[in-house]
């Protein structure tokens, strides 16, 4: 059986927003296996300066990420869409094991296959040090 992850392309404003909300919810679960199910088996990623290929690498990457980035909390916003592509802007907050807080800002470009699975994800991200009192993304 072919895996499917509705909604399917071509996207409308409503279905693109559904994809963004689903991604935000999955990433906020901090469950690498759950997140990886939204991607094709051979999905290509660029995350900052890291290049990944396939679900096993995605799961490994996310496991390590959430061991470093504690209390991770994310917000995504639909930026643009067309056909089988969606662009989002995002911000997330996290802390180190020394309780130093950061807010990370970025943009992602997503490309989906006909079954609604993401086959490409390219993310550009910048980190900004913040005080704990400056946090604005609630748990």
Coordinates of N, CA and C in Angstrom, one line a residue:
X1 N 0.8 -1.2 0.0 CA 0.0 0.0 0.0 C 0.9 1.2 0.0
X2 N 0.5 2.2 -0.8 CA 1.3 3.4 -0.9 C 0.9 4.3 0.3
X3 N 2.0 4.9 0.9 CA 1.8 5.8 2.0 C 1.2 7.1 1.4
X4 N 0.2 7.7 2.2 CA -0.4 8.9 1.8 C -0.5 9.8 3.0
X5 N -0.3 11.1 2.8 CA -0.4 12.1 3.9 C -1.2 13.3 3.3
X6 N -2.6 13.2 3.4 CA -3.4 14.3 2.9 C -3.1 15.6 3.8
X7 N -3.5 16.7 3.2 CA -4.0 17.0 1.9 C -2.9 16.9 0.8
X8 N -3.4 16.7 -0.4 CA -2.5 16.4 -1.5 C -2.4 17.6 -2.4
X9 N -1.2 17.8 -3.1 CA -1.1 18.8 -4.1 C -2.0 18.6 -5.3
X10 N -2.3 19.6 -6.0 CA -1.9 21.0 -5.9 C -2.6 21.6 -4.7
X11 N -1.9 22.5 -4.0 CA -2.4 23.1 -2.8 C -3.3 24.3 -3.0
X12 N -4.3 24.5 -2.1 CA -5.1 25.7 -2.0 C -4.6 26.4 -0.8
X13 N -5.1 27.6 -0.5 CA -4.7 28.3 0.7 C -5.1 27.5 1.9
X14 N -6.3 26.9 1.9 CA -6.7 26.1 3.0 C -5.9 24.8 3.2
X15 N -5.6 24.1 2.1 CA -4.8 22.8 2.3 C -3.3 23.1 2.6
X16 N -2.8 24.2 2.1 CA -1.4 24.6 2.4 C -1.3 24.9 3.9
X17 N -2.3 25.6 4.4 CA -2.4 25.9 5.9 C -2.5 24.7 6.7
X18 N -3.3 23.7 6.2 CA -3.4 22.4 6.9 C -2.0 21.7 7.0
X19 N -1.3 21.7 5.9 CA 0.1 21.1 5.9 C 1.0 21.8 7.0
X20 N 0.9 23.2 7.0 CA 1.7 23.9 8.0 C 1.3 23.6 9.4
X21 N 0.1 23.5 9.7 CA -0.4 23.2 11.1 C 0.0 21.8 11.4
X22 N -0.1 20.8 10.5 CA 0.3 19.5 10.8 C 1.8 19.4 11.1
X23 N 2.6 20.1 10.3 CA 4.0 20.1 10.6 C 4.3 20.7 11.9
X24 N 3.7 21.8 12.2 CA 3.9 22.5 13.5 C 3.6 21.5 14.7
X25 N 2.5 20.9 14.6 CA 2.0 19.9 15.6 C 3.0 18.8 15.8
X26 N 3.4 18.2 14.6 CA 4.4 17.1 14.7 C 5.7 17.5 15.3
X27 N 6.3 18.6 14.8 CA 7.6 19.0 15.4 C 7.5 19.4 16.9
X28 N 6.4 19.9 17.3 CA 6.2 20.2 18.7 C 6.0 19.0 19.6
X29 N 5.7 17.9 19.0 CA 5.7 16.6 19.7 C 7.1 16.2 20.1
X30 N 8.1 16.6 19.4 CA 9.5 16.2 19.6 C 9.7 14.7 19.5
X31 N 8.9 14.1 18.6 CA 8.9 12.7 18.4 C 9.5 12.5 17.0
X32 N 10.8 12.1 16.9 CA 11.5 12.0 15.6 C 10.8 11.0 14.6
X33 N 10.3 9.9 15.1 CA 9.6 8.9 14.3 C 8.3 9.5 13.7
X34 N 7.6 10.2 14.5 CA 6.3 10.8 14.1 C 6.6 11.9 13.0
X35 N 7.6 12.7 13.2 CA 7.9 13.8 12.3 C 8.4 13.1 11.0
X36 N 9.2 12.1 11.0 CA 9.7 11.5 9.8 C 8.7 10.9 8.9
X37 N 7.5 10.5 9.5 CA 6.5 9.9 8.7 C 5.9 10.8 7.6
X38 N 6.1 12.1 7.8 CA 5.6 13.1 6.8 C 6.4 13.2 5.6
X39 N 7.6 12.6 5.6 CA 8.6 12.7 4.5 C 8.7 11.4 3.7
X40 N 9.0 11.5 2.4 CA 9.2 10.3 1.6 C 10.4 9.5 2.2
X41 N 10.4 8.2 1.8 CA 11.5 7.4 2.3 C 12.9 7.9 1.9
X42 N 13.0 8.6 0.8 CA 14.2 9.1 0.2 C 14.3 10.7 0.3
X43 N 13.5 11.2 1.2 CA 13.4 12.7 1.3 C 14.8 13.3 1.4
X44 N 15.0 14.5 0.7 CA 16.2 15.3 0.8 C 16.0 16.5 1.7
X45 N 17.0 16.7 2.6 CA 16.9 17.8 3.5 C 18.2 18.6 3.4
X46 N 18.1 19.9 3.6 CA 19.2 20.8 4.0 C 18.7 21.5 5.2
X47 N 19.4 21.4 6.3 CA 19.0 22.0 7.6 C 20.3 22.8 8.0
X48 N 20.3 24.1 7.9 CA 21.5 24.9 8.1 C 22.6 24.4 7.2
X49 N 23.6 23.8 7.7 CA 24.7 23.3 6.9 C 24.8 21.8 6.9
X50 N 23.7 21.2 7.2 CA 23.6 19.7 7.3 C 22.7 19.2 6.1
X51 N 23.2 18.2 5.4 CA 22.5 17.7 4.3 C 22.1 16.2 4.6
X52 N 20.8 15.9 4.5 CA 20.4 14.6 4.9 C 19.6 13.9 3.7
X53 N 19.5 12.6 3.8 CA 18.8 11.9 2.8 C 18.1 10.7 3.4
X54 N 16.8 10.7 3.4 CA 16.1 9.5 3.9 C 15.6 9.6 5.3
X55 N 14.5 8.9 5.6 CA 14.0 8.9 6.9 C 14.9 8.5 8.0
X56 N 15.7 7.4 7.9 CA 16.6 7.1 9.0 C 17.6 8.2 9.4
X57 N 18.1 9.0 8.4 CA 18.9 10.1 8.7 C 18.1 11.2 9.4
X58 N 16.9 11.4 8.9 CA 16.0 12.4 9.5 C 15.8 12.1 11.0
X59 N 15.4 10.9 11.3 CA 15.2 10.5 12.7 C 16.4 10.7 13.5
X60 N 17.6 10.2 13.0 CA 18.8 10.4 13.8 C 19.1 11.9 14.1
X61 N 19.0 12.7 13.0 CA 19.2 14.1 13.2 C 18.3 14.7 14.2
X62 N 17.0 14.4 14.1 CA 16.0 15.0 15.1 C 16.3 14.5 16.5
X63 N 16.6 13.3 16.7 CA 16.9 12.8 18.0 C 18.1 13.6 18.6
X64 N 19.1 13.8 17.9 CA 20.3 14.6 18.4 C 19.9 16.0 18.6
X65 N 19.1 16.6 17.7 CA 18.6 18.0 17.8 C 17.9 18.2 19.2
X66 N 16.9 17.3 19.5 CA 16.1 17.5 20.7 C 16.8 17.1 21.9
X67 N 18.0 16.4 21.8 CA 18.8 16.2 23.0 C 19.6 17.5 23.4
X68 N 19.9 18.3 22.3 CA 20.7 19.5 22.5 C 19.7 20.7 22.8
X69 N 18.6 20.7 22.1 CA 17.7 21.9 22.1 C 16.5 21.5 23.0
X70 N 16.7 21.8 24.3 CA 15.7 21.4 25.3 C 14.5 22.3 25.4
X71 N 13.4 21.8 25.8 CA 12.1 22.6 25.9 C 11.8 23.3 24.6
X72 N 12.1 22.7 23.5 CA 11.8 23.2 22.1 C 10.3 23.5 21.9
X73 N 10.0 24.6 21.4 CA 8.7 25.0 21.1 C 8.7 25.8 19.8
X74 N 7.8 25.5 18.8 CA 7.9 26.0 17.5 C 6.6 26.6 17.1
X75 N 6.7 27.7 16.2 CA 5.6 28.3 15.5 C 5.9 28.4 14.0
X76 N 5.0 27.9 13.2 CA 5.2 28.0 11.7 C 4.1 28.9 11.1
X77 N 4.5 29.6 10.1 CA 3.5 30.5 9.4 C 3.6 30.3 7.9
X78 N 2.5 30.0 7.2 CA 2.5 29.9 5.8 C 2.9 31.2 5.2
X79 N 3.9 31.1 4.2 CA 4.4 32.3 3.6 C 3.9 32.3 2.1
X80 N 4.0 31.2 1.4 CA 3.5 31.1 0.0 C 3.3 29.7 -0.4
X81 N 2.6 29.5 -1.4 CA 2.4 28.1 -2.0 C 2.0 28.2 -3.5
X82 N 2.3 27.1 -4.1 CA 1.9 27.0 -5.5 C 2.1 25.5 -5.9
X83 N 1.2 24.9 -6.6 CA 1.3 23.5 -7.1 C 1.6 22.6 -5.9
X84 N 2.8 22.0 -6.0 CA 3.2 21.0 -4.9 C 4.3 21.6 -4.0
X85 N 4.3 22.9 -3.9 CA 5.4 23.6 -3.1 C 4.7 24.5 -2.1
X86 N 5.4 24.6 -0.9 CA 4.9 25.5 0.2 C 6.2 26.1 0.8
X87 N 6.1 27.4 1.1 CA 7.2 28.1 1.8 C 6.6 28.6 3.1
X88 N 7.4 28.4 4.2 CA 7.0 28.8 5.5 C 8.1 29.7 6.1
X89 N 7.7 30.5 7.1 CA 8.6 31.2 8.0 C 8.3 30.6 9.3
X90 N 9.3 30.5 10.2 CA 9.1 30.0 11.5 C 10.0 30.6 12.6
X91 N 9.7 30.4 13.8 CA 10.5 30.7 14.9 C 10.3 29.6 16.0
X92 N 11.4 29.3 16.7 CA 11.2 28.4 17.8 C 12.2 28.8 18.9
X93 N 11.8 28.4 20.1 CA 12.6 28.7 21.3 C 13.1 27.4 21.9
X94 N 14.2 27.5 22.5 CA 14.8 26.3 23.1 C 15.9 26.8 24.1
X95 N 16.4 25.8 24.9 CA 17.4 26.2 25.8 C 18.5 25.1 25.8
X96 N 19.7 25.4 26.2 CA 20.8 24.5 26.4 C 20.7 23.8 27.8
X97 N 21.5 22.8 28.0 CA 21.5 22.2 29.3 C 22.1 23.1 30.4
X98 N 22.7 24.2 30.0 CA 23.1 25.3 30.9 C 22.1 26.4 31.1
X99 N 20.9 26.1 30.6 CA 19.8 27.1 30.8 C 20.0 28.4 30.0
X100 N 20.7 28.3 28.9 CA 20.8 29.5 28.0 C 19.7 29.4 27.0
X101 N 18.9 30.4 26.9 CA 17.8 30.4 26.0 C 18.1 31.0 24.6
X102 N 17.5 30.5 23.6 CA 17.6 31.0 22.2 C 16.3 31.0 21.5
X103 N 16.2 31.9 20.6 CA 15.1 31.9 19.6 C 15.7 31.8 18.3
X104 N 15.2 30.8 17.5 CA 15.7 30.6 16.2 C 14.7 31.0 15.2
X105 N 15.1 31.7 14.1 CA 14.3 32.2 13.1 C 14.7 31.5 11.8
X106 N 13.7 31.3 10.9 CA 14.1 30.7 9.6 C 13.0 30.6 8.6
X107 N 13.4 30.1 7.5 CA 12.5 29.9 6.3 C 12.7 28.5 5.8
X108 N 11.6 27.9 5.4 CA 11.7 26.5 4.8 C 11.0 26.5 3.4
X109 N 11.6 25.8 2.5 CA 10.9 25.5 1.2 C 10.6 24.0 1.2
X110 N 9.4 23.7 1.0 CA 8.9 22.3 0.9 C 8.5 21.9 -0.5
X111 N 8.8 20.7 -0.9 CA 8.2 20.1 -2.1 C 7.6 18.8 -1.8
X112 N 6.4 18.5 -2.3 CA 5.7 17.3 -2.0 C 5.5 16.4 -3.2
X113 N 5.4 15.1 -2.9 CA 5.0 14.2 -4.0 C 3.5 14.1 -4.1
X114 N 3.0 13.4 -5.1 CA 1.6 13.3 -5.3 C 0.8 12.7 -4.2
X115 N 1.5 12.0 -3.2 CA 0.8 11.3 -2.1 C 0.8 12.2 -0.9
X116 N 1.3 13.5 -1.0 CA 1.3 14.4 0.1 C 2.5 14.3 1.0
X117 N 3.5 13.5 0.7 CA 4.7 13.3 1.5 C 5.7 14.3 1.0
X118 N 6.4 14.9 1.9 CA 7.4 15.9 1.6 C 8.7 15.2 1.1
X119 N 9.1 15.5 -0.2 CA 10.3 14.9 -0.7 C 11.5 15.8 -0.6
X120 N 11.3 17.1 -0.4 CA 12.4 18.0 -0.2 C 12.1 19.0 0.8
X121 N 13.0 19.3 1.7 CA 12.9 20.3 2.7 C 14.2 21.0 2.8
X122 N 14.2 22.3 2.6 CA 15.4 23.2 2.6 C 15.1 24.2 3.7
X123 N 16.0 24.3 4.7 CA 15.8 25.2 5.8 C 17.0 26.1 6.1
X124 N 16.7 27.4 6.2 CA 17.8 28.3 6.6 C 17.4 28.9 7.9
X125 N 18.3 28.8 8.9 CA 18.0 29.1 10.3 C 19.1 30.0 10.9
X126 N 18.6 31.0 11.7 CA 19.6 31.8 12.5 C 19.1 31.8 13.9
X127 N 20.1 31.7 14.9 CA 19.8 31.7 16.3 C 20.1 33.0 16.9
X128 N 19.3 33.4 17.9 CA 19.4 34.6 18.6 C 19.3 34.3 20.1
X129 N 20.3 34.7 20.9 CA 20.3 34.5 22.3 C 19.3 35.4 23.0
X130 N 18.5 34.8 23.9 CA 17.4 35.6 24.6 C 17.5 35.2 26.1
X131 N 17.0 36.1 26.9 CA 16.8 35.8 28.3 C 15.6 35.0 28.5
X132 N 15.5 34.2 29.6 CA 14.3 33.4 29.8 C 13.1 34.2 29.9
X133 N 13.2 35.5 30.4 CA 12.0 36.4 30.6 C 11.5 36.9 29.2
X134 N 12.4 36.7 28.2 CA 12.0 37.2 26.8 C 11.2 36.1 26.0
X135 N 11.1 35.0 26.6 CA 10.4 33.9 25.8 C 8.9 34.3 25.5
X136 N 8.5 34.0 24.3 CA 7.1 34.4 24.0 C 6.3 33.2 23.4
X137 N 6.9 32.1 23.2 CA 6.2 30.9 22.7 C 5.8 30.1 24.0
X138 N 4.6 30.0 24.3 CA 4.1 29.3 25.5 C 4.2 27.8 25.2
X139 N 4.3 27.1 26.3 CA 4.4 25.6 26.2 C 3.0 25.0 26.0

